[in-house]
PDB file of C-alpha atoms and ligand atoms in Angstrom:
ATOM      1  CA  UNK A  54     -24.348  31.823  -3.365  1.00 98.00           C
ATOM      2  CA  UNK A  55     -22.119  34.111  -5.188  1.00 98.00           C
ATOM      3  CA  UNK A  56     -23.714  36.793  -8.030  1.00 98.00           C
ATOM      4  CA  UNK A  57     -21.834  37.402 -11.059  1.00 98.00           C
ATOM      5  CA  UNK A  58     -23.084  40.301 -13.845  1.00 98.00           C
ATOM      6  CA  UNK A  59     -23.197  39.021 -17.081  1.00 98.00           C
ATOM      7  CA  UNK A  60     -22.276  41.688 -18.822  1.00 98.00           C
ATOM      8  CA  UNK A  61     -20.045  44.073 -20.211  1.00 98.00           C
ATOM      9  CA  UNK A  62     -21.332  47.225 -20.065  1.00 98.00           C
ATOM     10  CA  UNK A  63     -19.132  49.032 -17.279  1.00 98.00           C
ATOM     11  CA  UNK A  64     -21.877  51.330 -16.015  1.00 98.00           C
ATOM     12  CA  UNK A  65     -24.722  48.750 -15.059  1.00 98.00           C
ATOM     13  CA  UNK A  66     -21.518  46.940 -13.279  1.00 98.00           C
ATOM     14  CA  UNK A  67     -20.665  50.131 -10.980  1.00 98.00           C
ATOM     15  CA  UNK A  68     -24.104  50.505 -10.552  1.00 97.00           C
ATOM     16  CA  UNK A  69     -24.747  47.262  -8.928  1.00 98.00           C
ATOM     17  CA  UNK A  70     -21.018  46.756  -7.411  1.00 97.00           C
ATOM     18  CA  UNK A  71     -22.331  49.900  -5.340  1.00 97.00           C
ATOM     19  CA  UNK A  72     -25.143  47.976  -3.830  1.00 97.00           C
ATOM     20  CA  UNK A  73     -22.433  45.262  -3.338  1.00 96.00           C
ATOM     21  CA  UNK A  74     -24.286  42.895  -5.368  1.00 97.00           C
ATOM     22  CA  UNK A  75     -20.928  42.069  -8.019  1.00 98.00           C
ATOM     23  CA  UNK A  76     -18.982  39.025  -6.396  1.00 98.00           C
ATOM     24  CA  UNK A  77     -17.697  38.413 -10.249  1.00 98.00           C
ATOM     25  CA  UNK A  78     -18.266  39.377 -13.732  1.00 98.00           C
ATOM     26  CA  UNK A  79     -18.485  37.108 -16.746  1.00 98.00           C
ATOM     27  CA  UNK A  80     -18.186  38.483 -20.470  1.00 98.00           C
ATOM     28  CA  UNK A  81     -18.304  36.186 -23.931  1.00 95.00           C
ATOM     29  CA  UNK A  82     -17.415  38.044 -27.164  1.00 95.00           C
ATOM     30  CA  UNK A  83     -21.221  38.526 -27.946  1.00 95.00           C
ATOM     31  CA  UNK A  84     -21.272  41.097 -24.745  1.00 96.00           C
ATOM     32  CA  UNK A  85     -18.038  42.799 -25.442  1.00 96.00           C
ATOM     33  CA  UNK A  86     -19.354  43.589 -29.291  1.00 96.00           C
ATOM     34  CA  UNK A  87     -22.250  44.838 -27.741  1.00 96.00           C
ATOM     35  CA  UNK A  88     -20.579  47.973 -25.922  1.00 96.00           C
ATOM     36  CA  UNK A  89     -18.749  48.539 -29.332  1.00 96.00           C
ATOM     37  CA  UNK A  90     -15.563  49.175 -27.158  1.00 94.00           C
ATOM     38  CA  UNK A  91     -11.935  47.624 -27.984  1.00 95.00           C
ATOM     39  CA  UNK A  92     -11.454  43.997 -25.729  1.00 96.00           C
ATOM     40  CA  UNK A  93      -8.662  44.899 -23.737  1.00 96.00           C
ATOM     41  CA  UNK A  94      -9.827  48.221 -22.461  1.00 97.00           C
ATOM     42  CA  UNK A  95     -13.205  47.125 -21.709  1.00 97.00           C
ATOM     43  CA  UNK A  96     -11.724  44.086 -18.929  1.00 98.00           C
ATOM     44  CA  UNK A  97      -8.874  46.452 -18.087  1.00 98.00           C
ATOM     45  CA  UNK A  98     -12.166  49.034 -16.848  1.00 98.00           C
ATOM     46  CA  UNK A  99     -14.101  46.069 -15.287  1.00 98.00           C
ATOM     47  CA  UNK A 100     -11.076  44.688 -13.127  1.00 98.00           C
ATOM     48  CA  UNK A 101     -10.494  48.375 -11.738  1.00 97.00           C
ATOM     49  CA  UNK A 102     -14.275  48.093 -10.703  1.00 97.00           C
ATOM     50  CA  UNK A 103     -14.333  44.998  -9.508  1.00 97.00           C
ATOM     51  CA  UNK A 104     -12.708  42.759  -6.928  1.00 96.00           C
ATOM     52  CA  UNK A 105     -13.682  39.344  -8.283  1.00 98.00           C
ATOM     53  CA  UNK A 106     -13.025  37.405 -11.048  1.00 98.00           C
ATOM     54  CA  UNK A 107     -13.313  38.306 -14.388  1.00 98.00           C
ATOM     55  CA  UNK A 108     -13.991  36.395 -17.603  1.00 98.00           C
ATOM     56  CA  UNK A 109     -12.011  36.884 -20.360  1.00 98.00           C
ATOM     57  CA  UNK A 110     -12.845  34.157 -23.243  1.00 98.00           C
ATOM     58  CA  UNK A 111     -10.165  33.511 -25.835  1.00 98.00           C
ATOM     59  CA  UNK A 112     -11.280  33.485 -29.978  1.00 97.00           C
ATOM     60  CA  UNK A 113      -8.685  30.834 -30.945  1.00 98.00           C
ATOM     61  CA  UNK A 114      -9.878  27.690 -31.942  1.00 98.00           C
ATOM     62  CA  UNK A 115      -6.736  25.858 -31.414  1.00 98.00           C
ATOM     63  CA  UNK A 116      -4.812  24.938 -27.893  1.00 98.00           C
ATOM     64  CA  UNK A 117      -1.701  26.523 -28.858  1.00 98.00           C
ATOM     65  CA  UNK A 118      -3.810  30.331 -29.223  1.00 98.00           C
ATOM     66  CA  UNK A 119      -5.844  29.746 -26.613  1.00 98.00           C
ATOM     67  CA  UNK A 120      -2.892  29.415 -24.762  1.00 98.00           C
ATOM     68  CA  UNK A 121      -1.257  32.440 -26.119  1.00 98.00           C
ATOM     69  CA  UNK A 122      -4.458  34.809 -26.047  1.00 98.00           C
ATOM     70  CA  UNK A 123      -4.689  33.656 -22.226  1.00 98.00           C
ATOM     71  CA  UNK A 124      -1.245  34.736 -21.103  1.00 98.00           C
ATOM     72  CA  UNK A 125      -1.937  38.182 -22.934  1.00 97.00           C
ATOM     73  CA  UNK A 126      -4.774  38.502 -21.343  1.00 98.00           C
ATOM     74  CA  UNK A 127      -3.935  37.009 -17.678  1.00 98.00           C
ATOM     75  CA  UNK A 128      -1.199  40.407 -17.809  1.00 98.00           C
ATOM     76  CA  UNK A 129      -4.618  42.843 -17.093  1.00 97.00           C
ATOM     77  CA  UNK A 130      -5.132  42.318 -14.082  1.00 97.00           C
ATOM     78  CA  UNK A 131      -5.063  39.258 -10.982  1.00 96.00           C
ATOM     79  CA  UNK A 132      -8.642  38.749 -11.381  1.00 98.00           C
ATOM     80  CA  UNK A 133      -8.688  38.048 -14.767  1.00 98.00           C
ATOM     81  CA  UNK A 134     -10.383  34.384 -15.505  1.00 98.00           C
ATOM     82  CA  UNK A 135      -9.829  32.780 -19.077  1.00 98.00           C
ATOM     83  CA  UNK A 136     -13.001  31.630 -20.881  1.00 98.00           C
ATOM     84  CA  UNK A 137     -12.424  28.353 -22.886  1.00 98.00           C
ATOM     85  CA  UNK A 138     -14.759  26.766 -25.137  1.00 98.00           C
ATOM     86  CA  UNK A 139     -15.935  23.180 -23.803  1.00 98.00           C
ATOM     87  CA  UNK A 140     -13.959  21.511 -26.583  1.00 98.00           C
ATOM     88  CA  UNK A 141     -11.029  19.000 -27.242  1.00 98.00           C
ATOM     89  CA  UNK A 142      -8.805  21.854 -27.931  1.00 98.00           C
ATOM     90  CA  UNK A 143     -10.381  23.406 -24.982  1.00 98.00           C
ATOM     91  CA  UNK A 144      -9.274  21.301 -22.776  1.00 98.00           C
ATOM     92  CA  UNK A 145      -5.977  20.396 -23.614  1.00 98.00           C
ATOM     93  CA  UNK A 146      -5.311  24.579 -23.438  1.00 98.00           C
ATOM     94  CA  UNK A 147      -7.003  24.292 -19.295  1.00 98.00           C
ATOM     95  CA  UNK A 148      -4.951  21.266 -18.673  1.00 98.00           C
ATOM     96  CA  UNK A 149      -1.749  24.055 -19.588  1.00 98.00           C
ATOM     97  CA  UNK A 150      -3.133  26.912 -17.885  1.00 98.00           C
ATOM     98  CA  UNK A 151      -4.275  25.227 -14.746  1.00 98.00           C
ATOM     99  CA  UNK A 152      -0.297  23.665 -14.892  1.00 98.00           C
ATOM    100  CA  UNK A 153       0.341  27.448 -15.134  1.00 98.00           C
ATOM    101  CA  UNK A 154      -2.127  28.363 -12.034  1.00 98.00           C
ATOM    102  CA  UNK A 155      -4.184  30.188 -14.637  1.00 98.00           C
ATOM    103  CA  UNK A 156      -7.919  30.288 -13.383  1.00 98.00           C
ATOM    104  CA  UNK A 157     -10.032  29.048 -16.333  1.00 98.00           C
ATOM    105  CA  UNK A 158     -13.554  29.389 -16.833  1.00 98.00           C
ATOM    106  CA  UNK A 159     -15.153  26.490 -19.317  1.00 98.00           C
ATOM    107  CA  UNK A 160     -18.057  27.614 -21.399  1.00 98.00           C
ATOM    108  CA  UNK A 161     -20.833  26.665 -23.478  1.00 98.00           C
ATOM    109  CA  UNK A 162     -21.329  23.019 -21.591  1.00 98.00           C
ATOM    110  CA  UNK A 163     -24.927  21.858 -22.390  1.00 98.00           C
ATOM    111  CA  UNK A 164     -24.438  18.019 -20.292  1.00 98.00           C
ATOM    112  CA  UNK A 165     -23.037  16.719 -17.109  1.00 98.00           C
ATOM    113  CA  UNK A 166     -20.665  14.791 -18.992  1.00 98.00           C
ATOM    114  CA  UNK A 167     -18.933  18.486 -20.340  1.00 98.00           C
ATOM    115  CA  UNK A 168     -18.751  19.347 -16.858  1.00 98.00           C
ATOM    116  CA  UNK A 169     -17.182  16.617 -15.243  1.00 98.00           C
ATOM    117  CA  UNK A 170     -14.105  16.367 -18.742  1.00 98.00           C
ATOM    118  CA  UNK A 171     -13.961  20.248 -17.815  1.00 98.00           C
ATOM    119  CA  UNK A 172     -13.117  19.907 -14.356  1.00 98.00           C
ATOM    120  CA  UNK A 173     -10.783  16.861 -14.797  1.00 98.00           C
ATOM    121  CA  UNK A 174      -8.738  18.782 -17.385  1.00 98.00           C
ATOM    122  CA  UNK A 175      -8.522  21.206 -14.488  1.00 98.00           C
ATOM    123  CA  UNK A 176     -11.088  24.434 -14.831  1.00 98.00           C
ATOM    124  CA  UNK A 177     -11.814  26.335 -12.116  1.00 98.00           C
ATOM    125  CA  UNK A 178     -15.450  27.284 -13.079  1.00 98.00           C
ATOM    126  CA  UNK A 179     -17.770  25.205 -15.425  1.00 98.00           C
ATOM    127  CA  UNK A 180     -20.703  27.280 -17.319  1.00 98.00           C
ATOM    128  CA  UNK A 181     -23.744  25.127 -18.237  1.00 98.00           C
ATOM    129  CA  UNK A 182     -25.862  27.254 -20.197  1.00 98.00           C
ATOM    130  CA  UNK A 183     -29.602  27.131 -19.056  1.00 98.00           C
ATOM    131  CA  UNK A 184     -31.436  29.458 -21.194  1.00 98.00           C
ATOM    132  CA  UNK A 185     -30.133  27.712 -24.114  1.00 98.00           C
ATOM    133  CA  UNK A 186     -31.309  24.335 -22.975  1.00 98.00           C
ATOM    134  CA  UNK A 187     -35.051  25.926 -22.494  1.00 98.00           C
ATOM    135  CA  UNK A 188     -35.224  27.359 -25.407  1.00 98.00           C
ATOM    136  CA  UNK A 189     -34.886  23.649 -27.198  1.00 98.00           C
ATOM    137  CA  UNK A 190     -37.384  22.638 -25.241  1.00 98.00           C
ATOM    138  CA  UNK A 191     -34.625  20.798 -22.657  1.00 98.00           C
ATOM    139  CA  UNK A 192     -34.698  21.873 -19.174  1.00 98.00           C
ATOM    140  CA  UNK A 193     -31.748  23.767 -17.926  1.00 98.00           C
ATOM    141  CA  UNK A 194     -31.977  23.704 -14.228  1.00 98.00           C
ATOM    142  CA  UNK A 195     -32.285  19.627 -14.344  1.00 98.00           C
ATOM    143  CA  UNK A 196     -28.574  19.899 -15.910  1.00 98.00           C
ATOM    144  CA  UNK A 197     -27.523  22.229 -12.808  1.00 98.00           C
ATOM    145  CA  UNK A 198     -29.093  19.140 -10.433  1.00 98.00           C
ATOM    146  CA  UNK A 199     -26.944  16.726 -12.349  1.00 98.00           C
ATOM    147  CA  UNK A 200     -23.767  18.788 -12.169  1.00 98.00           C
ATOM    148  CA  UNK A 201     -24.285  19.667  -8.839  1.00 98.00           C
ATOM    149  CA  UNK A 202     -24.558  15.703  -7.794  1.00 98.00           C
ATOM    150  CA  UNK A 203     -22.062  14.613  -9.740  1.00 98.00           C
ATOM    151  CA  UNK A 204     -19.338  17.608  -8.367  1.00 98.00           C
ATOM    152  CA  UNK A 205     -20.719  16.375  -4.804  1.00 98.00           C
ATOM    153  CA  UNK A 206     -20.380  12.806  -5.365  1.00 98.00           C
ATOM    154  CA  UNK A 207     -16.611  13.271  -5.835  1.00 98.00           C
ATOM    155  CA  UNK A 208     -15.559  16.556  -4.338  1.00 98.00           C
ATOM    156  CA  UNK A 209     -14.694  17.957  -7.267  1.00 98.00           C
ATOM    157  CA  UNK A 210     -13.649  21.635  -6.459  1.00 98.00           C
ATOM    158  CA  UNK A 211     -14.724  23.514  -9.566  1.00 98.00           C
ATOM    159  CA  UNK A 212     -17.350  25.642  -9.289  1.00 98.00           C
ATOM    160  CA  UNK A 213     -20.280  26.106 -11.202  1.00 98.00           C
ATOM    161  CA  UNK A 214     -21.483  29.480 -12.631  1.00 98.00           C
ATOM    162  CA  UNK A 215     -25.226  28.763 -13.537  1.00 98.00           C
ATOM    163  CA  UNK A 216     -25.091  31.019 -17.015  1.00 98.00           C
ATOM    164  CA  UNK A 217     -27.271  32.003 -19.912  1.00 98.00           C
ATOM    165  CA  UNK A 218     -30.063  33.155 -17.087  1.00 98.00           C
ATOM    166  CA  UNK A 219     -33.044  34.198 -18.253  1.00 98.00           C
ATOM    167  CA  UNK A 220     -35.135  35.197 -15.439  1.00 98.00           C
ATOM    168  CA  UNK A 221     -35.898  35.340 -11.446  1.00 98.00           C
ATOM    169  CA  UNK A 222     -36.892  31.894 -10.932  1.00 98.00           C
ATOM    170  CA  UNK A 223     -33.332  30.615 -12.860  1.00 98.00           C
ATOM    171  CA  UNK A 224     -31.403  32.821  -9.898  1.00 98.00           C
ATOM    172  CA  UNK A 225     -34.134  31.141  -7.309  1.00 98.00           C
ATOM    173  CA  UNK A 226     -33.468  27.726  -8.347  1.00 98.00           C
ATOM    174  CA  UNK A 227     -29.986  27.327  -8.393  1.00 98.00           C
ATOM    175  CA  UNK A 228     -29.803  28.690  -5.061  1.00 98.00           C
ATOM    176  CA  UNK A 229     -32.140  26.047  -4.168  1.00 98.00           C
ATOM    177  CA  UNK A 230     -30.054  23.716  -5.559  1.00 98.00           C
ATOM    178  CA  UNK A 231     -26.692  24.912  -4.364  1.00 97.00           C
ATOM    179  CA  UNK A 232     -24.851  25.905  -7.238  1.00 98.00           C
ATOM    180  CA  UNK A 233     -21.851  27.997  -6.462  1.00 98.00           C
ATOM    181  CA  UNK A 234     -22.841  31.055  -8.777  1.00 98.00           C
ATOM    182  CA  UNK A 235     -25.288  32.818 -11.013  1.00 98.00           C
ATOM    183  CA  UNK A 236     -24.371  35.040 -14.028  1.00 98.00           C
ATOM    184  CA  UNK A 237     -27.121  37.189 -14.298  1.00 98.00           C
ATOM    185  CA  UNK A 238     -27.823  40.025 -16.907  1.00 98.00           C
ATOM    186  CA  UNK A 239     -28.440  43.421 -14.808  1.00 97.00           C
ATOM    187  CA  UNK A 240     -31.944  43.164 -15.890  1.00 98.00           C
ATOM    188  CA  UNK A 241     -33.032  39.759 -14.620  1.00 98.00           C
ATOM    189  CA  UNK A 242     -30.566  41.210 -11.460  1.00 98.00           C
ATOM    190  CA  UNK A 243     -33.188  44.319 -11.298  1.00 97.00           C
ATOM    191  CA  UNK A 244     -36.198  42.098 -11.388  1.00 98.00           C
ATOM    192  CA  UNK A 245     -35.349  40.863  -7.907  1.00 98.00           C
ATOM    193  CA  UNK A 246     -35.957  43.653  -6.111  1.00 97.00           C
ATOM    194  CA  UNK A 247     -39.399  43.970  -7.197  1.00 96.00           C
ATOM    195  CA  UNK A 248     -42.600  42.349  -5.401  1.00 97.00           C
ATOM    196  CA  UNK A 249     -46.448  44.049  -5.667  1.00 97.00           C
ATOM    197  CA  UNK A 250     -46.787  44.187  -2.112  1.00 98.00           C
ATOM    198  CA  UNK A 251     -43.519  45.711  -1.079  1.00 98.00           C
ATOM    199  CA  UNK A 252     -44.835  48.428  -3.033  1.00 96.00           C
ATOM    200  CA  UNK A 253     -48.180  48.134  -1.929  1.00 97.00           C
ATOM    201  CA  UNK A 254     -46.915  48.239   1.332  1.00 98.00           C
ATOM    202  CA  UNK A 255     -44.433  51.323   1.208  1.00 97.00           C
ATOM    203  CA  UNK A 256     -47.485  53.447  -0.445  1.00 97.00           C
ATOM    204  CA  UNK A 257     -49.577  52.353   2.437  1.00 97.00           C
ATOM    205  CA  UNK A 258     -47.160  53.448   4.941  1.00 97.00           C
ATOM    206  CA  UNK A 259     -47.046  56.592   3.517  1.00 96.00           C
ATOM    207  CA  UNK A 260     -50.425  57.375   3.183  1.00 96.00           C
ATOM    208  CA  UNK A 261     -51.030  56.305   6.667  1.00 95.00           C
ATOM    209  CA  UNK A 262     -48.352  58.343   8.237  1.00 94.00           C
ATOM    210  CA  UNK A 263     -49.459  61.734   5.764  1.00 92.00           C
ATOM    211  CA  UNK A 264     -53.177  60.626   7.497  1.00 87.00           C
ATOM    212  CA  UNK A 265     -51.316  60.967  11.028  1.00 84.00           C
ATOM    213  CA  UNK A 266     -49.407  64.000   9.979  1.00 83.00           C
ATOM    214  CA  UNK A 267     -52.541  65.760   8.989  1.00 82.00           C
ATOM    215  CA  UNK A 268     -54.763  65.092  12.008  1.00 78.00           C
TER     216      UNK A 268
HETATM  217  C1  E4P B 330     -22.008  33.502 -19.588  1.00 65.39           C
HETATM  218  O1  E4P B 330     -20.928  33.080 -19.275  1.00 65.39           O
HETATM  219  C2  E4P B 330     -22.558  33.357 -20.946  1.00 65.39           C
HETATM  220  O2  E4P B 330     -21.725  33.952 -21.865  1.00 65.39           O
HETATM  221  C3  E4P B 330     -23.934  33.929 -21.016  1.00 65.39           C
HETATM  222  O3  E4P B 330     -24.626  33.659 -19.825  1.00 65.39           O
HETATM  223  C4  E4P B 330     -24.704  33.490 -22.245  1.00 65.39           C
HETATM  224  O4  E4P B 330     -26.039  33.907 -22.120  1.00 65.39           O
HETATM  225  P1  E4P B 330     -27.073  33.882 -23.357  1.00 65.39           P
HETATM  226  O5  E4P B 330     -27.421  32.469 -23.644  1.00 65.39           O
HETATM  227  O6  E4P B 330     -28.239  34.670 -22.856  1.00 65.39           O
HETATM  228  O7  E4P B 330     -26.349  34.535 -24.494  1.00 65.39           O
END
C-alpha cells in the first residue's frame, strides 16, 4: 500500500519523505490557501522534494479550462497529476488528458458509481472521500469495499487514493481492504508511530539497563 501526504505544507513533506514514508502527495485548493503561498511555487517546491506523483487540481468549472489549467500545470514538473472534479465537465476534460497521456486524479467521488464513470472516462486515480461520508453519518470505508470490488471485478487499472482520512483506523482499514493508497494528513501519519507499550517498553529497558549499569 502506497502513502500519500495530504498536504501542502513543504516542511511536514521533507520531514516525512526523510523517513521515506512520501510515495505521493495530494493537494486541493483548501491546502494550498492554507500555506498562504502562490499555487505554482508551492507544487514547483513539492515536485523537487518528491519523487511521486503530485496533485495539482484545476479551478475551472468548464472542460475547455480544465483542460487549459492542466497543460499549464503538467509544464512543472513529470510528476505532476491533475485533480478533476468528479463532474460531467470533469470527465469529458480526463477523457482529453488521458488522450494526451496526462495522469489525472478524480476528486470529490462520494459512490461507487463516481468511481467506475471516472475510470471509464480514463483517470488514473479515483478519490472517494471517507471522512466526509462519516461525518453524514454514511460510512466511508464501506464505499472503499465497493470500489475496490467493483475495480476487481473488471480489472480496471485506476487506482484508488483512500482520501479525506481522518484517523489511524481509516489508514488500517484500507490496507485491510486493499486499496492502492492513503492520503493522509501528517498528523493522522504521526499517530502511527505511537502505541503505550512501545513506550512503556523503551522506559523499561532503560531503567533496567541504568539498574545493571549501577550494580
Ligand atoms: C485529498 O485528495 C482531499 O483533498 C482531502 O483528503 C480532503 O480531506 P478533508 O475532507 O479532510 O478536507
Amino acid at each position: 500500500m502506497k502513502f500519500f501526504l495530504d498536504t501542502a505544507n513543504v516542511e511536514k513533506i521533507k520531514e516525512f519523505n526523510d523517513l521515506g514514508l512520501v510515495d505521493g502527495v495530494t493537494t486541493n485548493p483548501s491546502l494550498v490557501a492554507k500555506e498562504g503561498r502562490d499555487f505554482h511555487e508551492v507544487i514547483t517546491e513539492i515536485c523537487s522534494i518528491v519523487e511521486g506523483p503530485v496533485s495539482a487540481e484545476v479551478i475551472a468549472l468548464d472542460a475547455e479550462g480544465m483542460v487549459k489549467e492542466a497543460r499549464e500545470l503538467v509544464k512543472i514538473a513529470e510528476n505532476v497529476v491533475i485533480k478533476i472534479p468528479m463532474t460531467k465537465e470533469g470527465m469529458k476534460a480526463v477523457n482529453t488528458l488521458s488522450k494526451e497521456g496526462i495522469n489525472t486524479n478524480v476528486t470529490l467521488v462520494f459512490s461507487a458509481n463516481q468511481a467506475l464513470l471516472a475510470a471509464k472516462a480514463g483517470a488514473t486515480y479515483v478519490s472517494p472521500f471517507v471522512g466526509r461520508l462519516d461525518d453524514i453519518g454514511q460510512d466511508g470505508m464501506q464505499l472503499i469495499q465497493e470500489i475496490v470490488e467493483v475495480f476487481s471485478n473488471y480489472g480496471i487499472a485506476t487506482e484508488i487514493i483512500v482520501a479525506s482520512v481522518r484517523h489511524p483506523m481509516h489508514v488500517l482499514e484500507s490496507a485491510r481492504i486493499g486499496a492502492d493508497i492513503a492520503t493522509i494528513p501528517f498528523d493522522v501519519l504521526a499517530k502511527l508511530f505511537n502505541h503505550p507499550l512501545t513506550d512503556n517498553g523503551i522506559a523499561k529497558f532503560l531503567k533496567d539497563w541504568e539498574g545493571h549499569m549501577n550494580r
